[in-house]
Coordinates of C-alpha atoms in Angstrom, one line a residue:
M1 CA 0.0 0.0 0.0
T2 CA 1.4 3.4 -1.0
A3 CA 2.1 5.7 2.0
L4 CA 0.1 8.9 2.2
P5 CA 2.0 12.1 1.4
K6 CA 3.4 13.7 4.6
R7 CA 1.2 16.8 4.2
Q8 CA -1.9 14.6 4.1
Q9 CA -0.7 12.5 7.1
N10 CA -0.2 15.7 9.1
R11 CA -3.7 16.9 8.2
I12 CA -5.3 13.6 9.3
E13 CA -3.3 13.7 12.5
R14 CA -4.4 17.2 13.2
E15 CA -8.0 16.4 12.6
R16 CA -7.8 13.4 14.9
R17 CA -6.3 15.7 17.6
I18 CA -9.1 18.2 17.1
L19 CA -11.8 15.6 17.4
D20 CA -10.3 14.0 20.5
A21 CA -10.0 17.5 22.1
A22 CA -13.5 18.3 21.1
L23 CA -14.9 15.2 22.8
Q24 CA -13.0 16.0 26.0
V25 CA -14.2 19.6 26.1
F26 CA -17.8 18.9 25.1
S27 CA -18.0 16.0 27.7
E28 CA -16.6 18.3 30.4
K29 CA -18.5 21.5 29.6
G30 CA -21.4 20.6 27.4
Y31 CA -22.2 22.1 24.1
V32 CA -23.2 25.6 25.4
G33 CA -20.2 25.8 27.7
A34 CA -17.6 24.5 25.3
S35 CA -15.6 27.1 23.4
M36 CA -13.5 26.9 20.2
D37 CA -10.6 28.4 22.3
D38 CA -10.7 25.5 24.7
I39 CA -10.8 23.0 21.9
A40 CA -7.9 24.6 20.0
A41 CA -5.8 24.6 23.2
G42 CA -6.7 21.0 23.9
A43 CA -5.6 20.0 20.4
G44 CA -2.4 22.1 20.7
L45 CA -3.3 24.3 17.8
T46 CA -4.1 28.0 17.2
K47 CA -7.7 29.0 16.9
P48 CA -7.2 30.2 13.2
T49 CA -5.8 26.7 12.4
L50 CA -8.8 25.1 14.1
Y51 CA -11.2 27.1 12.0
Q52 CA -9.4 25.9 8.8
Y53 CA -10.6 22.4 9.7
F54 CA -13.9 23.2 11.2
P55 CA -15.5 26.6 10.5
S56 CA -18.0 26.5 13.4
K57 CA -18.7 24.8 16.6
D58 CA -21.8 23.2 15.1
E59 CA -19.7 21.5 12.3
L60 CA -17.1 20.3 14.8
F61 CA -19.8 18.9 17.1
T62 CA -21.3 17.0 14.2
A63 CA -18.0 15.7 13.0
M64 CA -17.1 14.5 16.5
L65 CA -20.4 12.5 16.8
T66 CA -20.0 11.2 13.3
Q67 CA -16.5 9.8 14.1
E68 CA -18.0 7.8 17.1
R69 CA -20.9 6.6 15.0
D70 CA -18.6 5.4 12.2
H71 CA -16.5 3.5 14.7
M72 CA -19.6 1.6 15.9
L73 CA -20.9 0.9 12.4
A74 CA -17.6 -0.4 11.0
D75 CA -18.6 -4.0 11.4
F76 CA -21.8 -3.5 9.4
E77 CA -20.3 -1.4 6.6
H78 CA -17.3 -3.7 6.1
P79 CA -18.7 -7.2 6.4
S80 CA -16.4 -10.1 7.2
A81 CA -16.4 -13.7 6.1
S82 CA -17.4 -14.7 9.6
G83 CA -21.1 -14.1 8.9
M84 CA -24.1 -12.2 10.3
V85 CA -23.9 -13.5 13.9
A86 CA -20.3 -12.6 14.3
E87 CA -21.0 -9.1 12.8
L88 CA -23.9 -8.5 15.2
Y89 CA -21.7 -9.6 18.1
A90 CA -18.8 -7.4 17.0
F91 CA -21.1 -4.4 16.5
S92 CA -22.6 -5.0 20.0
W93 CA -19.2 -4.8 21.6
H94 CA -18.1 -1.8 19.6
Y95 CA -21.3 -0.1 20.6
A96 CA -20.8 -1.0 24.3
E97 CA -17.1 0.1 24.3
T98 CA -18.1 3.4 22.9
V99 CA -21.2 4.5 24.7
L100 CA -19.9 3.2 28.1
R101 CA -16.8 5.3 28.0
P102 CA -16.8 7.9 30.7
D103 CA -16.4 10.8 28.3
M104 CA -19.3 9.6 26.1
L105 CA -21.5 9.1 29.2
S106 CA -20.6 12.6 30.5
L107 CA -21.4 14.1 27.1
A108 CA -24.8 12.3 27.1
R109 CA -25.6 13.6 30.6
L110 CA -24.7 17.1 29.7
I111 CA -26.7 17.1 26.4
I112 CA -29.8 15.8 28.4
S113 CA -29.3 18.6 31.0
E114 CA -29.1 21.2 28.3
A115 CA -32.0 19.9 26.2
H116 CA -34.7 22.1 27.9
R117 CA -32.9 25.5 27.6
A118 CA -31.1 24.6 24.3
P119 CA -33.3 22.2 22.4
D120 CA -31.4 22.7 19.2
V121 CA -28.4 21.1 20.9
G122 CA -30.4 18.0 21.8
R123 CA -31.8 17.8 18.2
A124 CA -28.2 18.1 16.8
Y125 CA -27.0 15.4 19.1
Q126 CA -29.9 13.1 18.2
A127 CA -29.5 13.7 14.5
S128 CA -25.8 13.4 14.2
G129 CA -25.4 10.4 16.7
P130 CA -28.3 8.1 17.6
D131 CA -30.4 8.8 14.5
R132 CA -27.6 8.1 12.0
L133 CA -26.5 5.1 14.0
L134 CA -30.1 3.7 13.8
A135 CA -30.1 4.4 10.0
G136 CA -26.9 2.3 9.6
M137 CA -28.4 -0.5 11.7
I138 CA -31.6 -0.4 9.6
S139 CA -29.6 -0.6 6.4
Y140 CA -27.6 -3.6 7.6
L141 CA -30.7 -5.5 8.9
N142 CA -32.5 -4.9 5.6
L143 CA -29.5 -6.4 3.7
Q144 CA -29.7 -9.4 6.0
K145 CA -33.4 -9.7 5.2
Q146 CA -32.8 -9.5 1.5
E147 CA -30.3 -12.3 1.8
G148 CA -32.7 -14.5 3.7
R149 CA -31.0 -14.4 7.1
L150 CA -33.6 -12.3 9.0
V151 CA -37.4 -11.9 8.7
F152 CA -39.3 -8.9 10.0
D153 CA -42.1 -6.5 8.9
D154 CA -40.6 -3.2 10.2
A155 CA -36.8 -2.7 9.9
E156 CA -36.9 0.3 12.2
L157 CA -38.6 -1.6 15.0
A158 CA -36.2 -4.6 14.5
A159 CA -33.2 -2.2 14.8
E160 CA -34.7 -0.6 17.9
D161 CA -35.2 -4.1 19.4
L162 CA -31.6 -4.9 18.8
W163 CA -30.4 -1.6 20.2
G164 CA -32.5 -2.0 23.4
L165 CA -31.8 -5.7 24.0
I166 CA -28.0 -5.5 23.9
L167 CA -27.2 -2.8 26.4
S168 CA -30.2 -0.6 27.4
A169 CA -30.3 -1.5 31.1
P170 CA -26.6 -1.2 32.1
R171 CA -26.2 2.0 30.0
N172 CA -29.2 3.6 31.7
R173 CA -27.8 2.7 35.1
A174 CA -24.4 4.1 34.2
L175 CA -26.0 7.3 33.0
H176 CA -27.8 7.9 36.3
I177 CA -25.1 6.5 38.6
P178 CA -21.6 7.5 37.4
D179 CA -19.8 4.9 39.5
A180 CA -22.0 2.0 38.3
L181 CA -20.0 1.2 35.2
P182 CA -20.6 -2.5 34.3
D183 CA -17.5 -4.8 34.1
R184 CA -16.8 -6.7 31.0
A185 CA -18.4 -9.9 32.3
T186 CA -21.7 -8.0 32.8
I187 CA -21.4 -6.4 29.3
E188 CA -20.9 -9.9 27.8
R189 CA -23.9 -11.2 29.8
Y190 CA -26.2 -8.5 28.4
I191 CA -24.9 -8.7 24.8
R192 CA -25.1 -12.5 24.6
N193 CA -28.6 -12.6 26.2
G194 CA -29.8 -9.7 24.0
L195 CA -28.5 -11.2 20.8
G196 CA -30.0 -14.5 21.8
V197 CA -33.4 -12.9 22.2
F198 CA -33.0 -11.0 18.9
L199 CA -32.0 -14.1 16.9
R200 CA -34.9 -16.1 18.3
A201 CA -37.3 -13.4 17.2
Y202 CA -35.9 -12.5 13.8
S203 CA -33.5 -15.2 12.5
T204 CA -34.6 -17.5 9.7
R205 CA -32.3 -20.2 11.2
P206 CA -32.4 -19.5 15.0
A207 CA -31.0 -22.8 16.1
D208 CA -27.9 -22.5 13.8
D209 CA -27.4 -18.9 14.7
L210 CA -27.6 -19.5 18.4
L211 CA -24.9 -22.2 18.1
A212 CA -22.8 -19.7 16.2
L213 CA -23.3 -17.1 18.9
A214 CA -22.3 -19.6 21.6
A215 CA -19.0 -20.3 19.8
L216 CA -17.9 -16.7 19.8
K217 CA -15.4 -15.3 22.3
P218 CA -15.4 -11.8 23.8
P219 CA -12.9 -9.4 22.3
T220 CA -9.8 -8.6 24.1
E221 CA -10.1 -5.5 26.3
A222 CA -9.8 -2.2 24.3
Q223 CA -7.0 0.3 24.9
P224 CA -7.8 2.9 27.6
E225 CA -8.6 5.7 25.2
H226 CA -11.4 3.5 23.6
I227 CA -13.1 2.2 26.7

């Protein structure tokens, strides 16, 4: 594979630093309290340089959420030879490792707290994050239906079922009680049970798919910056 030109590598690295700094600042101060000055300082850049990459706080906020969404959807958008059950399992773990990170939980809490006095912020968060993630899930499930692996009448409801089954309870608990983060054994318990219920409800070959699920092993623990 041909290496990227140095200038392009530098741009990608700067953008990554900006998005990482943005997540830290937004998760600590919320959307209203976050400033482009704070984000530029966190990324080790000047404010004019930051604006060359993201002309407004709105665009930066959207890009930050899009990055997290794309990470969670990678298993659906780049299918493997392992099959649907393995892809659902990998997605579930990527989703858990993202939304249960302390910074993502802090961001969600702050967005909820600001929703009443700044409803546009809540709408932007919903549109750039959860709504787009749901759309990606719907697209994947529809593809599996077309290929004869799943059966359902309403793809949106099937996606909402999948979403709710794999992690709803422990995430809600962690949102309300910051020191109640589930350990990996608890996450695995919920993911495996949730996928089992989903496959029994929607798979065209539930017995085979449940056997495939039972054979899967949890991923190794993610690096600290991704958990």
